[in-house]
XYZ file of C-alpha atoms in Angstrom:
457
model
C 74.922 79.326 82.240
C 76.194 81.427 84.865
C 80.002 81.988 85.555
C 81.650 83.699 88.397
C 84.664 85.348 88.135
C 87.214 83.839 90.832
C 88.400 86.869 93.103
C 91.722 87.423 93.500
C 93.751 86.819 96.459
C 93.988 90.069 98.580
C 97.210 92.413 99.172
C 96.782 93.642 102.189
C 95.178 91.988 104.688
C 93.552 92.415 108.312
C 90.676 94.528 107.174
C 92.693 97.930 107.320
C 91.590 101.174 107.084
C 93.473 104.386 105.453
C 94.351 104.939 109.233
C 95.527 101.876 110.142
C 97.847 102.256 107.263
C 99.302 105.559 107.617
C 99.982 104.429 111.463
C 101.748 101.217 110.741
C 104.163 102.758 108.389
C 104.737 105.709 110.166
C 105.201 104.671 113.360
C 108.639 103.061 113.038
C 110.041 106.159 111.896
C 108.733 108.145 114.677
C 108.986 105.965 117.435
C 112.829 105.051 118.537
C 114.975 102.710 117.143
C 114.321 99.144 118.439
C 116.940 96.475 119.234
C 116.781 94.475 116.343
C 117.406 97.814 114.525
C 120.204 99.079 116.448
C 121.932 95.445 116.099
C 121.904 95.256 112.628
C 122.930 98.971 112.377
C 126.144 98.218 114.864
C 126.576 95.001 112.583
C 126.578 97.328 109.299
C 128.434 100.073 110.863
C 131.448 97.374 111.446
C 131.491 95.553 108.359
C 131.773 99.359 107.049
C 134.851 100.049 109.395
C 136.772 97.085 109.026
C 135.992 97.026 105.016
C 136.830 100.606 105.135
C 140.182 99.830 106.307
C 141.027 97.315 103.315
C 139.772 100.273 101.377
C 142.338 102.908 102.930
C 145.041 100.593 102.348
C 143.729 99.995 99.117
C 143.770 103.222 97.816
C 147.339 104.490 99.920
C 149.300 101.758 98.599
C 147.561 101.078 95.118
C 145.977 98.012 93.748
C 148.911 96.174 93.490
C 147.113 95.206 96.996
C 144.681 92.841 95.252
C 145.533 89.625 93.755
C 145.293 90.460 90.281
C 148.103 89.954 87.524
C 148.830 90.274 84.003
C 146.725 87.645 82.520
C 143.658 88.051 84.883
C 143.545 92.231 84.900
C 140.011 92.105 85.913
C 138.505 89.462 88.564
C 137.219 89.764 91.639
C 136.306 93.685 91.794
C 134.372 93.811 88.434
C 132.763 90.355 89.247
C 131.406 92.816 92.343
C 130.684 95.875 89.971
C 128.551 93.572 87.800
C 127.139 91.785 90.471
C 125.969 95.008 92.529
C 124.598 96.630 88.966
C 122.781 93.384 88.598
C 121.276 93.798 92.418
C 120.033 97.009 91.258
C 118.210 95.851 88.048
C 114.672 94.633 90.355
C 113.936 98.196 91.821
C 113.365 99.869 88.321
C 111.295 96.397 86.814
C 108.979 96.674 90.127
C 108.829 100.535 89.365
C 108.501 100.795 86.217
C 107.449 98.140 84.239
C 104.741 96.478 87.065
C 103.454 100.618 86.726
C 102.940 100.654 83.279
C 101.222 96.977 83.693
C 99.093 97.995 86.038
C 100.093 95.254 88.797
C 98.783 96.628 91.895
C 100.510 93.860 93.667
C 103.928 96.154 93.601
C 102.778 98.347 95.821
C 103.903 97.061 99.088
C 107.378 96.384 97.866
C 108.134 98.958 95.576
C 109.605 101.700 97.786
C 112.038 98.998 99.092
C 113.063 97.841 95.975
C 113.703 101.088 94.470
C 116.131 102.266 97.591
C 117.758 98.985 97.321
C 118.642 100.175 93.421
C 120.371 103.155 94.617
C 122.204 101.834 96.953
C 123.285 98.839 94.853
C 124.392 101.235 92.028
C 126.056 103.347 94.870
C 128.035 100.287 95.679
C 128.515 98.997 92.097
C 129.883 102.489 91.269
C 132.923 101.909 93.948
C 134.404 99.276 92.033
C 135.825 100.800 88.316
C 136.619 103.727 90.447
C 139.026 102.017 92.569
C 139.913 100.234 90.035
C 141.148 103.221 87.341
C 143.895 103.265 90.312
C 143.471 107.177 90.946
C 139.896 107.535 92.053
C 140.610 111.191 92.398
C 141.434 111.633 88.798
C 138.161 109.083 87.684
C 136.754 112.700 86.834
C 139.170 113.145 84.030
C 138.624 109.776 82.528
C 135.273 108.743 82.949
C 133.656 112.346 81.686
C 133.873 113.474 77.950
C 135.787 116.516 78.815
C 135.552 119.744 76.159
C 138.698 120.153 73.798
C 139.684 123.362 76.007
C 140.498 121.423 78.866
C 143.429 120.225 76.603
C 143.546 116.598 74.909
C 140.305 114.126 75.113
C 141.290 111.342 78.127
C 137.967 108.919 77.091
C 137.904 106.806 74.340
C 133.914 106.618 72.584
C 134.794 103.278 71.461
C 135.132 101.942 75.247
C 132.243 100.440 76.471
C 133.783 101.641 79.954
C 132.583 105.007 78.710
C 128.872 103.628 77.676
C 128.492 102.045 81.341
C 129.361 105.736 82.495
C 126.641 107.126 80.545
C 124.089 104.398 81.169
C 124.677 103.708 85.037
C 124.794 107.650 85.605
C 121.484 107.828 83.772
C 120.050 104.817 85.369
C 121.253 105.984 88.695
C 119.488 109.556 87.796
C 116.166 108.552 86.774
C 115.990 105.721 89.280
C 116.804 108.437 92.160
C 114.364 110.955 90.963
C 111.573 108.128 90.490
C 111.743 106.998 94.009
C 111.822 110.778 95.506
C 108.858 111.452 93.380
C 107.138 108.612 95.261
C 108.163 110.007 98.570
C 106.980 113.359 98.713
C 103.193 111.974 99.602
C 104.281 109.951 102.227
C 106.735 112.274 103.839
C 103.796 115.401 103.799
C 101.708 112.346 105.546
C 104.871 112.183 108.471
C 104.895 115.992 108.311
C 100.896 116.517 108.996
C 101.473 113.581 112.111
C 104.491 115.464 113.421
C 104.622 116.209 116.943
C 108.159 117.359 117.278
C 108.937 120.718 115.761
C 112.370 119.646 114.585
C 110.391 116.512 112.405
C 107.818 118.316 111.043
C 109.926 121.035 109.396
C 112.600 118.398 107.897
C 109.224 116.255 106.644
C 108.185 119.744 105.879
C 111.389 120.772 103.583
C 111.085 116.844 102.128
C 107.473 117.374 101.184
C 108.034 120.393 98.881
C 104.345 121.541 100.154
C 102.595 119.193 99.013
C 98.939 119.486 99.804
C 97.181 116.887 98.415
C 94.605 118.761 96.353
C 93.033 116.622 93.159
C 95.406 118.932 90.417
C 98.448 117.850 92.995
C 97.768 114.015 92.687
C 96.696 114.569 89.291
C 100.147 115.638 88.305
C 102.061 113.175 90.388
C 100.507 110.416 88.563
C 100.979 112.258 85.240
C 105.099 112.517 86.334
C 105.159 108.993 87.595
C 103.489 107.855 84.144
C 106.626 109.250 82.131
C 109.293 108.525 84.765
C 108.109 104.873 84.496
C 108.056 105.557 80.304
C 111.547 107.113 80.629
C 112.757 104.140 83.099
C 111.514 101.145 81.160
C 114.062 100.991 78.656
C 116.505 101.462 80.906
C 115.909 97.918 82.393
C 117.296 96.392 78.976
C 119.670 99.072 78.134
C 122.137 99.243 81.486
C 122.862 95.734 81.547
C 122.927 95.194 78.016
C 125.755 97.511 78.181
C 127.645 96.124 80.891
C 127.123 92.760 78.913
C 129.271 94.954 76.065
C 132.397 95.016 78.050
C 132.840 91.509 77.626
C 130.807 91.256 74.844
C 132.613 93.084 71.689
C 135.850 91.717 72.987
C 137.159 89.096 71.386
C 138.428 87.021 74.032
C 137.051 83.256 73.910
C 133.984 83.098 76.424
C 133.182 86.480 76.012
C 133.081 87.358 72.544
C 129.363 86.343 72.264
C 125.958 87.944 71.000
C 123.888 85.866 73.769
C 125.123 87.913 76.764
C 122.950 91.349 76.557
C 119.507 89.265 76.658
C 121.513 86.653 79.102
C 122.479 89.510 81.182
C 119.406 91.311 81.483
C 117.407 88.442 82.729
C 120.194 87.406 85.140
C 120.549 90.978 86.460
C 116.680 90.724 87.094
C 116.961 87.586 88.757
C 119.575 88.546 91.036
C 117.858 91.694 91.880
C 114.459 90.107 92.554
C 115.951 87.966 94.316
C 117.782 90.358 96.703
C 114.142 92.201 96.816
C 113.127 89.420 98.836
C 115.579 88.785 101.382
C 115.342 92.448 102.405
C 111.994 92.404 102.304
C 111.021 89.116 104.590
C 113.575 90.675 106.915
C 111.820 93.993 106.709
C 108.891 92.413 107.266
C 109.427 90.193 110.425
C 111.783 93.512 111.590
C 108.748 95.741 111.451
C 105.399 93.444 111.292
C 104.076 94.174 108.046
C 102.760 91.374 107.132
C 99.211 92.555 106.621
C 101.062 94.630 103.488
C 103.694 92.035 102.576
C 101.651 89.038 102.216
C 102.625 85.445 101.017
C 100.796 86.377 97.767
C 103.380 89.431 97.205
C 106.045 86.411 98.333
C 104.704 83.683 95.551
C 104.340 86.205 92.886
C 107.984 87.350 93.072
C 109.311 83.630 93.666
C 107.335 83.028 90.541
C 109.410 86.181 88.812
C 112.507 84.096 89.846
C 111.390 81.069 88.477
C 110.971 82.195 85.003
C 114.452 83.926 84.804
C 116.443 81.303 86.210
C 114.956 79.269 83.589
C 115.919 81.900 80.701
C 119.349 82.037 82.400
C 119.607 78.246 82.294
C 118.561 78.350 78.561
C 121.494 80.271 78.053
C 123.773 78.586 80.058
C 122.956 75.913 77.807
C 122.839 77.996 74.636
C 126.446 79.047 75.312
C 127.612 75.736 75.276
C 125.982 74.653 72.266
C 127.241 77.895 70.565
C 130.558 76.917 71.799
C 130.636 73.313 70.560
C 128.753 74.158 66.928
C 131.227 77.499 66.472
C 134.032 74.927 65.584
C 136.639 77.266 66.873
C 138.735 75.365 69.359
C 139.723 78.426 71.221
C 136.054 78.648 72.508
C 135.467 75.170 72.747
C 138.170 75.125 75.170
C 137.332 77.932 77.392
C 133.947 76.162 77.733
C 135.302 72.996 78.853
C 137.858 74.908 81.102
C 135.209 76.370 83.051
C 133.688 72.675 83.613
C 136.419 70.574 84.023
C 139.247 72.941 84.816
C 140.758 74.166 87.952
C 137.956 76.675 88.789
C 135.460 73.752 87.912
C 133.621 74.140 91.502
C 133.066 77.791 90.722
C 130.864 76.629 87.690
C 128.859 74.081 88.829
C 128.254 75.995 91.952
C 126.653 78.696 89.655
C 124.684 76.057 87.678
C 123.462 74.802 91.029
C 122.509 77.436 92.391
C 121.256 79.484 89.152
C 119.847 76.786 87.272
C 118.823 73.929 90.071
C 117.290 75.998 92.762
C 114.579 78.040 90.899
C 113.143 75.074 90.049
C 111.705 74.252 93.230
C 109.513 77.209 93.210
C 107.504 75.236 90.598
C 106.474 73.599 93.949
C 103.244 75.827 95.712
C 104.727 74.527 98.887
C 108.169 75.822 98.923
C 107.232 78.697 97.081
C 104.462 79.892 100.092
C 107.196 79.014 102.324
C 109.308 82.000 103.481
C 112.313 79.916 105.173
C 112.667 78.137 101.974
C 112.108 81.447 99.805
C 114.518 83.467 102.073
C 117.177 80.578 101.813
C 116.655 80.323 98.265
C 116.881 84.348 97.877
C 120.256 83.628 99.305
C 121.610 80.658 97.131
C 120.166 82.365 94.064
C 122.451 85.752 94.512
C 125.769 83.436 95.908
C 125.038 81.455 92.226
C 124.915 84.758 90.044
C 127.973 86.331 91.862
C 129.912 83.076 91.299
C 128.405 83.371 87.369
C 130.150 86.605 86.856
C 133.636 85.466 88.536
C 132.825 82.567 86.346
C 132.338 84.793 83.093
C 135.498 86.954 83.886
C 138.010 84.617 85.401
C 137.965 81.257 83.903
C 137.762 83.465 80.369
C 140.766 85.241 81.151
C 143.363 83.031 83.578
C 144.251 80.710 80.621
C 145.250 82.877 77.304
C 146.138 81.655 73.997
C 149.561 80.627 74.982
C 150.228 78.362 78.261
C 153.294 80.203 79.083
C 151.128 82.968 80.092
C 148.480 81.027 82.017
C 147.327 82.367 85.910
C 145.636 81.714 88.649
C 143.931 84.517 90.332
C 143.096 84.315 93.796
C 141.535 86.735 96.125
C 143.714 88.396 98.897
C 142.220 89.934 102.047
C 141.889 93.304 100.213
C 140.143 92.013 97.863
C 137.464 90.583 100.282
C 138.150 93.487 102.631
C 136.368 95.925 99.720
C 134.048 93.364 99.353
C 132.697 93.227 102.906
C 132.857 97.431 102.724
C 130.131 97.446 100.102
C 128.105 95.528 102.149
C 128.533 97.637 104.899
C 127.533 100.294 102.915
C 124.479 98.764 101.421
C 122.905 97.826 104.750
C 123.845 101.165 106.159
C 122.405 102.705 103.739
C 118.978 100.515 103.808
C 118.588 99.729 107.596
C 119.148 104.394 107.888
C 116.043 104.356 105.237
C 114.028 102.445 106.798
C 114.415 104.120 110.012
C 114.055 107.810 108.644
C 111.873 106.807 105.512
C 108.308 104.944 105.028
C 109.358 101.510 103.694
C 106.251 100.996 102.111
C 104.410 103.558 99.659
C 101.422 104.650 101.633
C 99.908 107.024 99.016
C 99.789 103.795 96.557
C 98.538 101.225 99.295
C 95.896 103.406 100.040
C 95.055 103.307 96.377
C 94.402 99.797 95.683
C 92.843 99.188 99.931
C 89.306 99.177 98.335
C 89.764 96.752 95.395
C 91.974 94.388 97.353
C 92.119 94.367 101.184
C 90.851 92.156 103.422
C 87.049 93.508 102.682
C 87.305 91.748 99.595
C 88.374 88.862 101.685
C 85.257 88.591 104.173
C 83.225 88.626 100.485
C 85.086 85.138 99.653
């Protein structure tokens, strides 16, 4: 009895050769900007001015500008700190983890997805800095400072201070990672350089590479332990942000559920941000010979499974709640149902827990106007899941004579919109300047899965 092994669907298509590749990425950063680009740069640019403005005011007149007040001290800026950390969570898995699993299908989103995590920690990292009050003196408080600088500001039993450590060394390893993956790709630009100025600035960015078999040979080797190194950093960050609400012992938070529950949501959120850049990216810059409807399906599958762990433990927390006995939790459970932020929840269990299941669908999931609106409604759920998390916990206390409403003010938003500006800023000027896909690695996997393969079927 003879069996065949099926062959599995190609990742990059239209029968490409190493050239073709190195001339499709490359030439949108050395030909000029198009108008699509330049739009969506002018439209970044002004979300960044007129955000920057709320910020100004913000930080002249104090944040006595936002809407907080003494029962709900945090809302609507670490609801964006958690959300953006979240955002940034997909960049390292597709790094990292897909690397050490051998999934060749990350290589036409990977470069992408790891800017997107610097910027989205860049962004996340705006929002307890603002918030200590005195950004200029975050220094002081955030860093361990040595006994000779006088008295010790940071407390080692904060988990403020572990998110300090872990984001720092999150944002360190994840920056390094995706500059190691560069330096092939930009000695690529530099070789094709016709302008002097490009080719020594490609030059400088290169380090010299020369592509000799010791130089690759070593590359891999460094990628191999900065994908080691970055692994457990997937779990770790976002287990710790989880700890600032977690060893509290506020009702709603003061659970053991929330460092797994976090971790997958973060992942979810940040895959699913992975793919509204990148179906933009790749209508923007017609790619899709590298960003194919398989890469699409695989990634909506990713989704899939993680909303459904997050659903589990939407579901686990209420069971938790109701078997716990204590009324105190019991009633911040049924708060956030039937209370007055009530549409706040079951937008989040819409979106988080409804949504993903359509993917279970071939259809919709091979579809990428239902994948890109679904990218969409999955991040608006998991934003509203943190305001969720930190609000609805905090605006009704243990006695009513102290219960709050929060609501946002225009500051609030205004901050808001300026991390967006600055995300997109920073994304739409790298993929301009930068290859948005990883040549080097494309190149690697062309034989064993391009359209050849695909004329063989």
């Amino acid at each position: 009895m003879e069996v065949t092994s099926p062959v599995r669907e190609v990742l990059v298509t239209g029968n490409k050769t190493y050239h073709d590749v190195s001339h499709d990425i490359c030439r949108h950063v050395e030909a000029k900007p198009n108008p699509k680009w330049l739009g969506a740069m002018a439209l970044s640019l002004g979300a960044l001015f007129v955000g920057g403005y709320a910020l100004a005011i913000t930080l002249w007149d104090g944040i006595g500008m936002w809407g907080l007040n003494k029962t709900v001290g945090w809302a609507w800026d670490i609801t964006n700190f958690v959300w953006w950390v979240g955002i940034g969570h997909a960049g390292t898995l597709i790094s990292a983890v897909l690397l050490l699993f051998r999934q060749k299908w990350r290589t036409s989103i990977n470069r992408a997805a790891e800017a997107m995590t610097i910027f989205a920690v860049i962004c996340a990292l705006l929002f307890p800095l603002i918030h200590t009050g005195r950004p200029w003196l975050s220094f002081y408080w955030f860093v361990p400072i040595p006994n000779t600088w006088g008295s010790l500001w940071v407390n080692f039993h904060s988990p403020l201070l572990w998110d300090f450590f872990a984001i720092s060394t999150y944002f360190t390893v994840s920056l390094v990672f995706w500059y190691i993956g560069l330096i092939p790709d930009f000695a690529t630009i530099r070789d094709r350089a016709t302008n002097k100025i490009s080719k020594v600035i490609y030059g400088a960015l290169s380090f010299g590479w020369d592509g000799a078999a010791k130089t690759w040979q070593r590359y891999e080797t460094v990628s191999l332990v900065l994908a080691g190194l970055a692994t457990p950093l997937v779990l770790s960050v976002h287990t710790i942000v989880s700890m600032d609400f977690a060893t509290s012992v506020i009702p709603g938070w003061h659970t053991t559920i929330f460092p797994p529950y976090f971790v997958a949501g973060a992942i979810f959120s940040g895959f699913a941000m992975v793919l509204t850049l990148m179906l933009v990216t790749r209508k923007v810059y017609n790619l899709e010979d590298y960003i194919t409807i398989n890469h699409i399906e695989l990634m909506n599958i990713i989704i899939m499974i993680t909303g459904s762990i997050v659903g589990v433990a939407y579901i686990t927390e209420l069971f938790m709640a109701w078997y716990s006995g204590v009324q105190y939790e019991q009633y911040a459970f049924l708060n956030r149902a039937t209370g007055p932020y009530w549409w706040a929840y079951w937008a989040m269990m819409t979106c988080n827990v409804i949504s993903p299941q359509l993917f279970w669908f071939k259809k919709i999931r091979t579809s990428l106007w239902a994948t890109f609106i679904l990218s969409i409604v999955v991040n608006i759920g998991m934003w509203f899941e943190r305001f969720v998390i930190i609000v609805t916990s905090l605006h009704r206390d243990y006695l009513p004579s102290s219960w709050a409403m929060f609501s946002p003010t225009i500051y609030d938003m205004g901050i808001y919109l300026f991390s967006f500006g600055l995300f997109f800023t920073l994304f739409f000027a790298f993929a301009k300047f930068f290859p948005v896909i990883n040549m080097a690695e494309v190149k690697a996997v062309l034989k064993s899965s391009s359209g050849e393969i695909e004329n063989k079927k």
